mmCIF file of C-alpha atoms in Angstrom:
data_model
loop_
_atom_site.group_PDB
_atom_site.id
_atom_site.type_symbol
_atom_site.label_atom_id
_atom_site.label_comp_id
_atom_site.label_asym_id
_atom_site.label_seq_id
_atom_site.Cartn_x
_atom_site.Cartn_y
_atom_site.Cartn_z
ATOM 1 C CA MET Q 1 312.142 -15.150 85.823
ATOM 2 C CA PHE Q 2 309.984 -17.553 87.794
ATOM 3 C CA CYS Q 3 310.631 -18.812 91.245
ATOM 4 C CA ARG Q 4 309.728 -22.407 91.992
ATOM 5 C CA GLY Q 5 306.751 -21.412 94.135
ATOM 6 C CA GLU Q 6 305.152 -19.356 91.393
ATOM 7 C CA ILE Q 7 305.444 -22.206 88.868
ATOM 8 C CA ILE Q 8 303.736 -24.539 91.355
ATOM 9 C CA LYS Q 9 300.891 -22.038 91.772
ATOM 10 C CA MET Q 10 300.529 -21.784 87.990
ATOM 11 C CA ILE Q 11 299.987 -25.536 87.562
ATOM 12 C CA ILE Q 12 297.189 -25.724 90.145
ATOM 13 C CA PRO Q 13 294.565 -25.987 87.331
ATOM 14 C CA ILE Q 14 296.491 -28.956 85.893
ATOM 15 C CA LEU Q 15 296.477 -30.663 89.282
ATOM 16 C CA ALA Q 16 292.756 -29.930 89.556
ATOM 17 C CA PHE Q 17 292.191 -31.566 86.160
ATOM 18 C CA LEU Q 18 294.116 -34.686 87.206
ATOM 19 C CA LEU Q 19 291.979 -35.049 90.335
ATOM 20 C CA ILE Q 20 288.797 -34.485 88.326
ATOM 21 C CA TYR Q 21 289.980 -37.248 86.003
ATOM 22 C CA ILE Q 22 290.599 -39.585 88.948
ATOM 23 C CA ASN Q 23 287.185 -38.884 90.492
ATOM 24 C CA ILE Q 24 285.350 -39.388 87.209
ATOM 25 C CA LYS Q 25 287.220 -42.619 86.509
ATOM 26 C CA ARG Q 26 286.278 -43.923 89.946
ATOM 27 C CA LEU Q 27 282.594 -43.219 89.255
ATOM 28 C CA ILE Q 28 282.844 -44.924 85.856
ATOM 29 C CA LEU Q 29 284.555 -47.990 87.332
ATOM 30 C CA LYS Q 30 281.751 -48.206 89.902
ATOM 31 C CA GLY Q 31 279.254 -48.169 87.030
ATOM 32 C CA ASP Q 32 277.723 -44.843 88.067
ATOM 33 C CA LEU Q 33 278.706 -43.090 84.810
ATOM 34 C CA ALA Q 34 278.979 -44.038 81.114
ATOM 35 C CA LYS Q 35 277.795 -47.583 81.889
ATOM 36 C CA GLY Q 36 281.291 -48.430 83.133
ATOM 37 C CA ASN Q 37 283.063 -47.571 79.854
ATOM 38 C CA THR Q 38 286.474 -46.159 80.860
ATOM 39 C CA TYR Q 39 287.070 -44.689 77.398
ATOM 40 C CA CYS Q 40 284.621 -41.961 78.407
ATOM 41 C CA THR Q 41 286.856 -40.859 81.299
ATOM 42 C CA LEU Q 42 288.971 -38.393 79.318
ATOM 43 C CA PRO Q 43 286.036 -36.836 77.375
ATOM 44 C CA TYR Q 44 284.049 -36.460 80.604
ATOM 45 C CA ALA Q 45 287.019 -34.964 82.474
ATOM 46 C CA LEU Q 46 287.863 -32.521 79.680
ATOM 47 C CA THR Q 47 284.279 -31.319 79.310
ATOM 48 C CA PHE Q 48 283.772 -30.948 83.051
ATOM 49 C CA PHE Q 49 287.117 -29.174 83.553
ATOM 50 C CA PHE Q 50 286.570 -26.663 80.764
ATOM 51 C CA GLY Q 51 283.010 -26.124 81.955
ATOM 52 C CA ILE Q 52 284.461 -25.064 85.319
ATOM 53 C CA LEU Q 53 286.941 -22.764 83.552
ATOM 54 C CA PHE Q 54 284.079 -21.150 81.625
ATOM 55 C CA LEU Q 55 282.075 -20.666 84.818
ATOM 56 C CA ILE Q 56 285.018 -19.145 86.717
ATOM 57 C CA THR Q 57 285.760 -16.738 83.876
ATOM 58 C CA GLU Q 58 282.210 -15.503 83.388
ATOM 59 C CA VAL Q 59 281.422 -15.129 87.095
ATOM 60 C CA LEU Q 60 284.632 -13.204 87.843
ATOM 61 C CA SER Q 61 284.160 -11.101 84.705
ATOM 62 C CA MET Q 62 280.681 -10.098 85.840
ATOM 63 C CA TRP Q 63 282.224 -8.404 88.881
ATOM 64 C CA GLU Q 64 285.390 -7.311 87.010
ATOM 65 C CA VAL Q 65 287.674 -9.219 89.366
ATOM 66 C CA ILE Q 66 289.655 -11.473 87.013
ATOM 67 C CA THR Q 67 292.970 -11.154 88.822
ATOM 68 C CA TYR Q 68 295.783 -13.418 89.933
ATOM 69 C CA ASN Q 69 294.404 -13.727 93.454
ATOM 70 C CA SER Q 70 290.843 -14.499 92.336
ATOM 71 C CA LEU Q 71 291.976 -17.139 89.829
ATOM 72 C CA PHE Q 72 294.367 -18.682 92.339
ATOM 73 C CA PHE Q 73 291.588 -18.836 94.940
ATOM 74 C CA SER Q 74 289.065 -20.250 92.440
ATOM 75 C CA TRP Q 75 291.316 -23.015 91.151
ATOM 76 C CA GLY Q 76 292.593 -23.695 94.663
ATOM 77 C CA THR Q 77 288.989 -24.249 95.751
ATOM 78 C CA VAL Q 78 288.354 -26.623 92.834
ATOM 79 C CA LEU Q 79 291.551 -28.493 93.707
ATOM 80 C CA LEU Q 80 290.657 -28.703 97.407
ATOM 81 C CA ILE Q 81 287.128 -29.999 96.704
ATOM 82 C CA ASN Q 82 288.456 -32.724 94.408
ATOM 83 C CA MET Q 83 291.160 -33.663 96.915
ATOM 84 C CA VAL Q 84 288.485 -34.136 99.581
ATOM 85 C CA ILE Q 85 286.447 -36.312 97.195
ATOM 86 C CA VAL Q 86 289.525 -38.374 96.295
ATOM 87 C CA PHE Q 87 290.495 -39.060 99.903
ATOM 88 C CA ALA Q 88 286.889 -39.619 101.017
ATOM 89 C CA GLY Q 89 286.412 -42.293 98.388
ATOM 90 C CA TRP Q 90 289.801 -43.955 98.789
ATOM 91 C CA ARG Q 91 289.180 -47.628 99.635
ATOM 92 C CA LYS Q 92 291.285 -50.746 99.162
ATOM 93 C CA ARG Q 93 294.288 -48.526 98.673
ATOM 94 C CA SER Q 94 296.936 -51.232 98.364
ATOM 95 C CA GLU Q 95 294.937 -53.135 95.735
ATOM 96 C CA SER Q 96 294.463 -49.973 93.672
ATOM 97 C CA ILE Q 97 298.175 -49.178 93.832
ATOM 98 C CA ASN Q 98 299.139 -52.686 92.732
ATOM 99 C CA VAL Q 99 296.774 -52.533 89.761
ATOM 100 C CA ASN Q 100 298.097 -49.113 88.766
ATOM 101 C CA VAL Q 101 301.725 -50.298 88.975
ATOM 102 C CA LEU Q 102 300.931 -53.256 86.719
ATOM 103 C CA MET Q 103 299.191 -50.959 84.255
ATOM 104 C CA ILE Q 104 302.159 -48.570 84.235
ATOM 105 C CA LYS Q 105 304.605 -51.432 83.662
ATOM 106 C CA GLU Q 106 302.509 -52.684 80.757
ATOM 107 C CA LYS Q 107 302.445 -49.244 79.156
ATOM 108 C CA PHE Q 108 306.162 -48.622 79.572
ATOM 109 C CA LEU Q 109 306.914 -51.925 77.848
ATOM 110 C CA ASN Q 110 304.856 -50.680 74.903
ATOM 111 C CA VAL Q 111 307.198 -49.187 72.274
ATOM 112 C CA PRO Q 112 304.561 -46.949 70.572
ATOM 113 C CA PHE Q 113 303.630 -45.509 73.968
ATOM 114 C CA LEU Q 114 307.286 -44.804 74.782
ATOM 115 C CA LEU Q 115 307.701 -43.069 71.419
ATOM 116 C CA PHE Q 116 304.641 -40.927 72.099
ATOM 117 C CA LEU Q 117 305.932 -40.101 75.594
ATOM 118 C CA THR Q 118 309.265 -39.010 74.126
ATOM 119 C CA PHE Q 119 307.510 -36.972 71.450
ATOM 120 C CA THR Q 120 305.379 -35.323 74.149
ATOM 121 C CA ALA Q 121 308.470 -34.252 76.088
ATOM 122 C CA VAL Q 122 310.067 -32.826 72.931
ATOM 123 C CA MET Q 123 306.914 -30.909 71.978
ATOM 124 C CA LEU Q 124 306.505 -29.413 75.452
ATOM 125 C CA ILE Q 125 310.115 -28.215 75.371
ATOM 126 C CA LEU Q 126 309.605 -26.721 71.902
ATOM 127 C CA ALA Q 127 306.399 -25.019 73.048
ATOM 128 C CA TYR Q 128 308.150 -23.551 76.075
ATOM 129 C CA ARG Q 129 310.977 -22.244 73.894
ATOM 130 C CA THR Q 130 308.626 -20.814 71.248
ATOM 131 C CA ILE Q 131 307.226 -17.345 71.824
ATOM 132 C CA PRO Q 132 304.035 -16.151 70.059
ATOM 133 C CA TYR Q 133 305.002 -15.002 66.587
ATOM 134 C CA ASN Q 134 302.340 -15.422 63.885
ATOM 135 C CA TRP Q 135 300.068 -12.701 62.534
ATOM 136 C CA ASP Q 136 296.751 -13.972 63.953
ATOM 137 C CA SER Q 137 298.230 -14.334 67.422
ATOM 138 C CA MET Q 138 299.693 -10.846 67.436
ATOM 139 C CA ALA Q 139 296.680 -9.180 65.767
ATOM 140 C CA TYR Q 140 293.794 -10.428 67.890
ATOM 141 C CA HIS Q 141 294.311 -13.694 69.808
ATOM 142 C CA LEU Q 142 296.785 -12.306 72.347
ATOM 143 C CA PRO Q 143 295.881 -8.582 72.339
ATOM 144 C CA ARG Q 144 292.395 -9.419 73.591
ATOM 145 C CA VAL Q 145 293.910 -11.539 76.382
ATOM 146 C CA VAL Q 146 296.094 -8.625 77.498
ATOM 147 C CA GLU Q 147 293.132 -6.222 77.336
ATOM 148 C CA TRP Q 148 290.955 -8.574 79.379
ATOM 149 C CA ALA Q 149 293.669 -8.968 81.994
ATOM 150 C CA GLN Q 150 294.038 -5.193 82.171
ATOM 151 C CA ASN Q 151 290.266 -4.636 82.405
ATOM 152 C CA ARG Q 152 289.791 -7.591 84.805
ATOM 153 C CA SER Q 153 286.867 -8.606 82.628
ATOM 154 C CA VAL Q 154 286.043 -10.181 79.258
ATOM 155 C CA LYS Q 155 283.605 -7.395 78.441
ATOM 156 C CA HIS Q 156 283.986 -5.700 75.073
ATOM 157 C CA TYR Q 157 286.356 -2.765 74.774
ATOM 158 C CA ALA Q 158 287.357 -0.161 72.174
ATOM 159 C CA ALA Q 159 289.555 -2.110 69.754
ATOM 160 C CA GLY Q 160 291.415 -1.031 66.640
ATOM 161 C CA TYR Q 161 290.863 -4.409 65.023
ATOM 162 C CA MET Q 162 287.342 -5.831 64.889
ATOM 163 C CA MET Q 163 288.403 -9.474 65.271
ATOM 164 C CA GLN Q 164 289.472 -8.740 68.850
ATOM 165 C CA ILE Q 165 285.780 -8.278 69.587
ATOM 166 C CA THR Q 166 284.000 -10.572 67.151
ATOM 167 C CA ALA Q 167 286.166 -13.722 67.118
ATOM 168 C CA PRO Q 168 285.085 -16.740 69.220
ATOM 169 C CA VAL Q 169 286.339 -16.356 72.767
ATOM 170 C CA PHE Q 170 286.814 -19.627 74.619
ATOM 171 C CA ALA Q 171 290.360 -20.413 73.454
ATOM 172 C CA GLU Q 172 291.370 -17.006 74.771
ATOM 173 C CA TYR Q 173 289.582 -17.717 78.069
ATOM 174 C CA ILE Q 174 292.052 -20.568 78.553
ATOM 175 C CA GLN Q 175 294.939 -18.336 77.471
ATOM 176 C CA LEU Q 176 293.743 -15.678 79.917
ATOM 177 C CA HIS Q 177 294.039 -18.060 82.866
ATOM 178 C CA VAL Q 178 297.527 -19.127 81.755
ATOM 179 C CA TYR Q 179 298.614 -15.524 81.196
ATOM 180 C CA ILE Q 180 297.432 -14.235 84.569
ATOM 181 C CA LEU Q 181 298.583 -17.244 86.596
ATOM 182 C CA ALA Q 182 301.998 -16.909 84.912
ATOM 183 C CA HIS Q 183 302.126 -13.299 86.195
ATOM 184 C CA ASN Q 184 301.319 -11.609 82.881
ATOM 185 C CA THR Q 185 303.932 -13.252 80.687
ATOM 186 C CA ASP Q 186 303.465 -15.043 77.358
ATOM 187 C CA ARG Q 187 306.131 -17.661 78.108
ATOM 188 C CA PHE Q 188 303.622 -20.486 78.665
ATOM 189 C CA MET Q 189 300.833 -19.446 76.298
ATOM 190 C CA THR Q 190 302.017 -21.662 73.438
ATOM 191 C CA MET Q 191 301.589 -24.605 75.804
ATOM 192 C CA VAL Q 192 297.789 -24.420 75.406
ATOM 193 C CA GLN Q 193 297.798 -25.341 71.720
ATOM 194 C CA CYS Q 194 300.635 -27.824 72.284
ATOM 195 C CA MET Q 195 298.705 -29.651 75.007
ATOM 196 C CA SER Q 196 295.614 -29.606 72.775
ATOM 197 C CA TYR Q 197 297.705 -31.192 70.014
ATOM 198 C CA LEU Q 198 298.832 -34.022 72.293
ATOM 199 C CA ILE Q 199 295.387 -34.547 73.831
ATOM 200 C CA SER Q 200 293.886 -34.686 70.333
ATOM 201 C CA ALA Q 201 296.298 -37.492 69.446
ATOM 202 C CA ILE Q 202 295.126 -39.441 72.518
ATOM 203 C CA LEU Q 203 291.489 -38.862 71.572
ATOM 204 C CA VAL Q 204 292.169 -40.059 68.005
ATOM 205 C CA TYR Q 205 293.682 -43.236 69.488
ATOM 206 C CA GLN Q 206 290.663 -43.777 71.740
ATOM 207 C CA ILE Q 207 288.185 -43.176 68.912
ATOM 208 C CA ALA Q 208 290.050 -45.707 66.749
ATOM 209 C CA ILE Q 209 289.751 -48.257 69.563
ATOM 210 C CA LYS Q 210 286.091 -47.322 69.973
ATOM 211 C CA VAL Q 211 285.266 -48.099 66.337
ATOM 212 C CA GLY Q 212 286.960 -51.497 66.580
ATOM 213 C CA CYS Q 213 290.557 -50.954 65.441
ATOM 214 C CA GLU Q 214 293.372 -53.041 66.881
ATOM 215 C CA LYS Q 215 295.847 -51.201 69.085
ATOM 216 C CA ARG Q 216 298.531 -51.029 66.387
ATOM 217 C CA TRP Q 217 296.107 -49.360 63.974
ATOM 218 C CA ALA Q 218 294.926 -47.026 66.724
ATOM 219 C CA TYR Q 219 298.537 -45.987 67.319
ATOM 220 C CA ILE Q 220 299.018 -45.501 63.574
ATOM 221 C CA SER Q 221 295.912 -43.271 63.535
ATOM 222 C CA ALA Q 222 297.312 -41.138 66.360
ATOM 223 C CA TYR Q 223 300.717 -40.893 64.672
ATOM 224 C CA MET Q 224 299.076 -39.943 61.381
ATOM 225 C CA PHE Q 225 297.360 -37.089 63.195
ATOM 226 C CA ILE Q 226 300.504 -35.743 64.858
ATOM 227 C CA SER Q 227 302.398 -36.034 61.553
ATOM 228 C CA LEU Q 228 300.036 -33.600 59.826
ATOM 229 C CA PRO Q 229 302.127 -30.500 58.969
ATOM 230 C CA ILE Q 230 299.280 -28.098 59.771
ATOM 231 C CA ALA Q 231 298.662 -29.760 63.152
ATOM 232 C CA PHE Q 232 302.363 -29.621 64.039
ATOM 233 C CA SER Q 233 302.654 -25.944 63.080
ATOM 234 C CA GLU Q 234 299.473 -25.061 64.988
ATOM 235 C CA ALA Q 235 300.905 -26.790 68.072
ATOM 236 C CA LEU Q 236 303.566 -24.098 68.304
ATOM 237 C CA ASN Q 237 301.369 -21.016 68.137
ATOM 238 C CA THR Q 238 298.579 -19.419 70.166
ATOM 239 C CA GLN Q 239 295.594 -19.753 67.833
ATOM 240 C CA ASN Q 240 292.455 -21.768 68.530
ATOM 241 C CA ASP Q 241 292.230 -24.531 65.905
ATOM 242 C CA LEU Q 242 293.676 -27.367 67.983
ATOM 243 C CA ILE Q 243 291.615 -26.364 71.000
ATOM 244 C CA ALA Q 244 288.524 -26.630 68.798
ATOM 245 C CA THR Q 245 289.852 -30.002 67.600
ATOM 246 C CA VAL Q 246 289.942 -31.262 71.186
ATOM 247 C CA PHE Q 247 286.281 -30.361 71.666
ATOM 248 C CA LEU Q 248 285.319 -31.829 68.306
ATOM 249 C CA LEU Q 249 287.063 -35.156 69.009
ATOM 250 C CA THR Q 250 285.634 -35.184 72.524
ATOM 251 C CA PHE Q 251 282.159 -34.710 71.098
ATOM 252 C CA VAL Q 252 282.710 -37.479 68.527
ATOM 253 C CA GLN Q 253 283.735 -39.896 71.281
ATOM 254 C CA LEU Q 254 280.709 -38.965 73.399
ATOM 255 C CA LEU Q 255 278.491 -39.305 70.334
ATOM 256 C CA LEU Q 256 279.812 -42.777 69.489
ATOM 257 C CA HIS Q 257 279.194 -43.975 73.043
ATOM 258 C CA TYR Q 258 275.729 -42.433 72.975
ATOM 259 C CA ILE Q 259 274.799 -44.217 69.742
ATOM 260 C CA GLU Q 260 276.302 -47.532 70.893
ATOM 261 C CA ASN Q 261 274.014 -47.450 73.933
ATOM 262 C CA SER Q 262 270.633 -46.801 72.418
ATOM 263 C CA ASP Q 263 268.990 -46.926 75.842
ATOM 264 C CA PHE Q 264 270.968 -43.765 76.651
ATOM 265 C CA ILE Q 265 268.460 -41.948 74.494
ATOM 266 C CA GLU Q 266 265.835 -43.063 76.967
ATOM 267 C CA VAL Q 267 265.960 -40.371 79.632
ATOM 268 C CA ARG Q 268 267.674 -41.991 82.620
ATOM 269 C CA LYS Q 269 270.222 -40.839 85.172
ATOM 270 C CA GLN Q 270 273.407 -41.797 83.279
ATOM 271 C CA GLY Q 271 271.820 -40.809 79.983
ATOM 272 C CA ILE Q 272 270.928 -37.383 81.353
ATOM 273 C CA VAL Q 273 274.510 -36.781 82.514
ATOM 274 C CA HIS Q 274 275.926 -37.962 79.188
ATOM 275 C CA THR Q 275 273.465 -35.864 77.170
ATOM 276 C CA PHE Q 276 274.178 -32.801 79.312
ATOM 277 C CA LEU Q 277 277.940 -33.205 78.803
ATOM 278 C CA MET Q 278 277.425 -33.600 75.060
ATOM 279 C CA GLY Q 279 275.524 -30.313 75.009
ATOM 280 C CA LEU Q 280 278.182 -28.622 77.132
ATOM 281 C CA CYS Q 281 280.918 -29.903 74.816
ATOM 282 C CA MET Q 282 278.992 -28.575 71.811
ATOM 283 C CA GLY Q 283 278.608 -25.188 73.481
ATOM 284 C CA LEU Q 284 282.292 -24.885 74.367
ATOM 285 C CA ALA Q 285 283.299 -26.019 70.872
ATOM 286 C CA PHE Q 286 281.005 -23.426 69.284
ATOM 287 C CA LEU Q 287 282.417 -20.771 71.600
ATOM 288 C CA THR Q 288 285.911 -21.755 70.433
ATOM 289 C CA LYS Q 289 285.288 -21.977 66.675
ATOM 290 C CA TYR Q 290 281.911 -21.172 65.164
ATOM 291 C CA TYR Q 291 282.532 -23.392 62.124
ATOM 292 C CA VAL Q 292 282.178 -26.592 64.176
ATOM 293 C CA ALA Q 293 278.425 -26.012 64.003
ATOM 294 C CA PHE Q 294 278.453 -27.758 60.608
ATOM 295 C CA ILE Q 295 279.674 -30.976 62.233
ATOM 296 C CA PHE Q 296 276.912 -30.737 64.811
ATOM 297 C CA VAL Q 297 274.261 -30.472 62.078
ATOM 298 C CA PHE Q 298 275.275 -33.851 60.635
ATOM 299 C CA SER Q 299 275.598 -35.334 64.125
ATOM 300 C CA ILE Q 300 272.060 -34.312 65.055
ATOM 301 C CA ILE Q 301 270.737 -35.799 61.810
ATOM 302 C CA TRP Q 302 272.607 -39.027 62.619
ATOM 303 C CA LEU Q 303 271.143 -39.108 66.137
ATOM 304 C CA LEU Q 304 267.630 -38.584 64.791
ATOM 305 C CA CYS Q 305 268.138 -41.471 62.371
ATOM 306 C CA VAL Q 306 269.300 -43.701 65.248
ATOM 307 C CA ALA Q 307 266.291 -42.649 67.325
ATOM 308 C CA TYR Q 308 263.949 -43.436 64.428
ATOM 309 C CA LYS Q 309 265.623 -46.816 63.786
ATOM 310 C CA ASN Q 310 265.327 -47.795 67.457
ATOM 311 C CA LYS Q 311 261.730 -46.535 67.580
ATOM 312 C CA ILE Q 312 262.431 -44.065 70.373
ATOM 313 C CA LYS Q 313 259.365 -42.082 71.428
ATOM 314 C CA LEU Q 314 259.128 -38.523 70.137
ATOM 315 C CA LYS Q 315 258.681 -37.259 73.701
ATOM 316 C CA THR Q 316 261.976 -38.875 74.730
ATOM 317 C CA VAL Q 317 263.797 -37.346 71.754
ATOM 318 C CA VAL Q 318 262.412 -33.888 72.560
ATOM 319 C CA ILE Q 319 263.464 -34.172 76.222
ATOM 320 C CA SER Q 320 266.956 -35.308 75.188
ATOM 321 C CA VAL Q 321 267.280 -32.347 72.809
ATOM 322 C CA MET Q 322 266.176 -29.987 75.573
ATOM 323 C CA ILE Q 323 268.757 -31.450 77.992
ATOM 324 C CA ALA Q 324 271.566 -31.002 75.435
ATOM 325 C CA SER Q 325 270.355 -27.541 74.400
ATOM 326 C CA LEU Q 326 270.407 -26.174 77.944
ATOM 327 C CA PRO Q 327 274.236 -26.144 78.466
ATOM 328 C CA PHE Q 328 274.771 -25.210 74.811
ATOM 329 C CA PHE Q 329 272.750 -22.003 75.094
ATOM 330 C CA ILE Q 330 274.037 -21.241 78.605
ATOM 331 C CA THR Q 331 277.639 -21.235 77.368
ATOM 332 C CA PHE Q 332 276.862 -18.989 74.416
ATOM 333 C CA PHE Q 333 274.465 -16.651 76.211
ATOM 334 C CA PRO Q 334 277.035 -14.329 77.931
ATOM 335 C CA GLU Q 335 278.954 -13.707 74.703
ATOM 336 C CA ALA Q 336 275.719 -13.388 72.720
ATOM 337 C CA LEU Q 337 274.570 -10.732 75.200
ATOM 338 C CA ARG Q 338 277.851 -8.828 74.819
ATOM 339 C CA LEU Q 339 277.616 -8.994 71.007
ATOM 340 C CA ALA Q 340 274.014 -7.793 71.098
ATOM 341 C CA GLN Q 341 274.963 -4.866 73.333
ATOM 342 C CA THR Q 342 277.875 -3.904 71.071
ATOM 343 C CA PHE Q 343 276.468 -4.533 67.579
ATOM 344 C CA GLY Q 344 272.728 -4.861 68.102
ATOM 345 C CA SER Q 345 272.851 -8.440 66.770
ATOM 346 C CA LEU Q 346 274.513 -11.760 67.500
ATOM 347 C CA PHE Q 347 277.222 -11.097 64.915
ATOM 348 C CA ALA Q 348 278.823 -7.958 63.528
ATOM 349 C CA ASN Q 349 277.887 -7.126 59.938
ATOM 350 C CA ASP Q 350 281.437 -7.294 58.574
ATOM 351 C CA VAL Q 351 281.859 -10.760 60.107
ATOM 352 C CA SER Q 352 278.510 -12.333 59.240
ATOM 353 C CA SER Q 353 277.830 -10.756 55.837
ATOM 354 C CA GLY Q 354 279.830 -13.387 53.945
ATOM 355 C CA GLN Q 355 278.558 -16.327 55.999
ATOM 356 C CA MET Q 356 274.875 -15.730 56.747
ATOM 357 C CA VAL Q 357 271.669 -14.714 55.000
ATOM 358 C CA SER Q 358 268.869 -12.751 56.687
ATOM 359 C CA THR Q 359 266.007 -14.857 55.397
ATOM 360 C CA ILE Q 360 263.982 -17.959 56.172
ATOM 361 C CA ASP Q 361 263.772 -18.916 52.484
ATOM 362 C CA PRO Q 362 264.851 -22.599 52.513
ATOM 363 C CA ARG Q 363 266.486 -22.269 49.078
ATOM 364 C CA LEU Q 364 268.820 -19.484 50.174
ATOM 365 C CA LEU Q 365 269.506 -21.182 53.495
ATOM 366 C CA PHE Q 366 270.479 -24.385 51.679
ATOM 367 C CA ILE Q 367 272.770 -22.509 49.259
ATOM 368 C CA CYS Q 368 274.396 -20.651 52.162
ATOM 369 C CA PHE Q 369 274.890 -23.959 53.992
ATOM 370 C CA ILE Q 370 276.567 -25.603 50.967
ATOM 371 C CA LYS Q 371 278.771 -22.541 50.409
ATOM 372 C CA ASN Q 372 279.993 -22.493 54.021
ATOM 373 C CA LEU Q 373 280.449 -26.265 54.038
ATOM 374 C CA ALA Q 374 282.663 -26.106 50.940
ATOM 375 C CA PHE Q 375 284.558 -23.102 52.264
ATOM 376 C CA ASN Q 376 285.373 -24.686 55.632
ATOM 377 C CA PHE Q 377 286.107 -28.234 54.502
#
């Protein structure tokens, strides 16, 4: 049983995310980020927040001190820093409050929004009442979380099932924080996929608006997503598919904004930040589900076509690729190092044998690409 104080401590990361969101939105409204486009607020906040979670996990794991106290201190520090930034930048307070009240009134008079709000409440209750139950969760998703919590580190350990070692790790990093901050109980672990499900619906709505849909069609797009049987079932388990979906949709939204603003490709301050966050989002997505790499291949081809159409200099394209590659490789490097130490390669043989070929022959690489593309889509 939880006391009220412990529940409050457990939601400190959520409060930190909300303040990160507020600070990023303020910078965007000032025109310092995303060229003032507020639809980038959520993608920026999500990428930045999960980047912090990745950093906290890897740093604490290095010293084998992933414990309740260390996580509470880490997230408390993040919360405190963002609170200081919020209060330091708080100007014209009454005007801001009036605008926010008007915005809230407008949203609450919106029937589709009210329906989504009601659906959100129902899903959160269902997630809280649903304990982990499916085979994947019990075989490797949750056992690795328990082992990490016991070892105070995400280093590899002797496992009876190879997937506990070889499967992508970032979804379980999130689960690890929830598990430890909830005092080693699985009561709230289903919430991670559930929240990803709801956030994905919001991102679908924003992407629909971004591509020019009217609000009613954007709402229909979001409702079509949440009505998918597979999405609904995934929302009530502890796997990683919906978490990967959040990163994928976040990347798509960042990509659309990047392509809309062709001068972003020119290396400038806001473009550098946007490109860096795109690379970080790609890295976290890859660390959550390796198969998303196929989407990135087509996205990179699309970006190169846009660069060619807009006659962007080759030097600028190379610099942009280097900026995006830096966070991508940084996020994968710790796990790649662990895999190399355990298996002597980036992937274990029994995992990669059906998905990769050890050759540079373009014919075999193309066949392998088509095979994996068909298998995963």
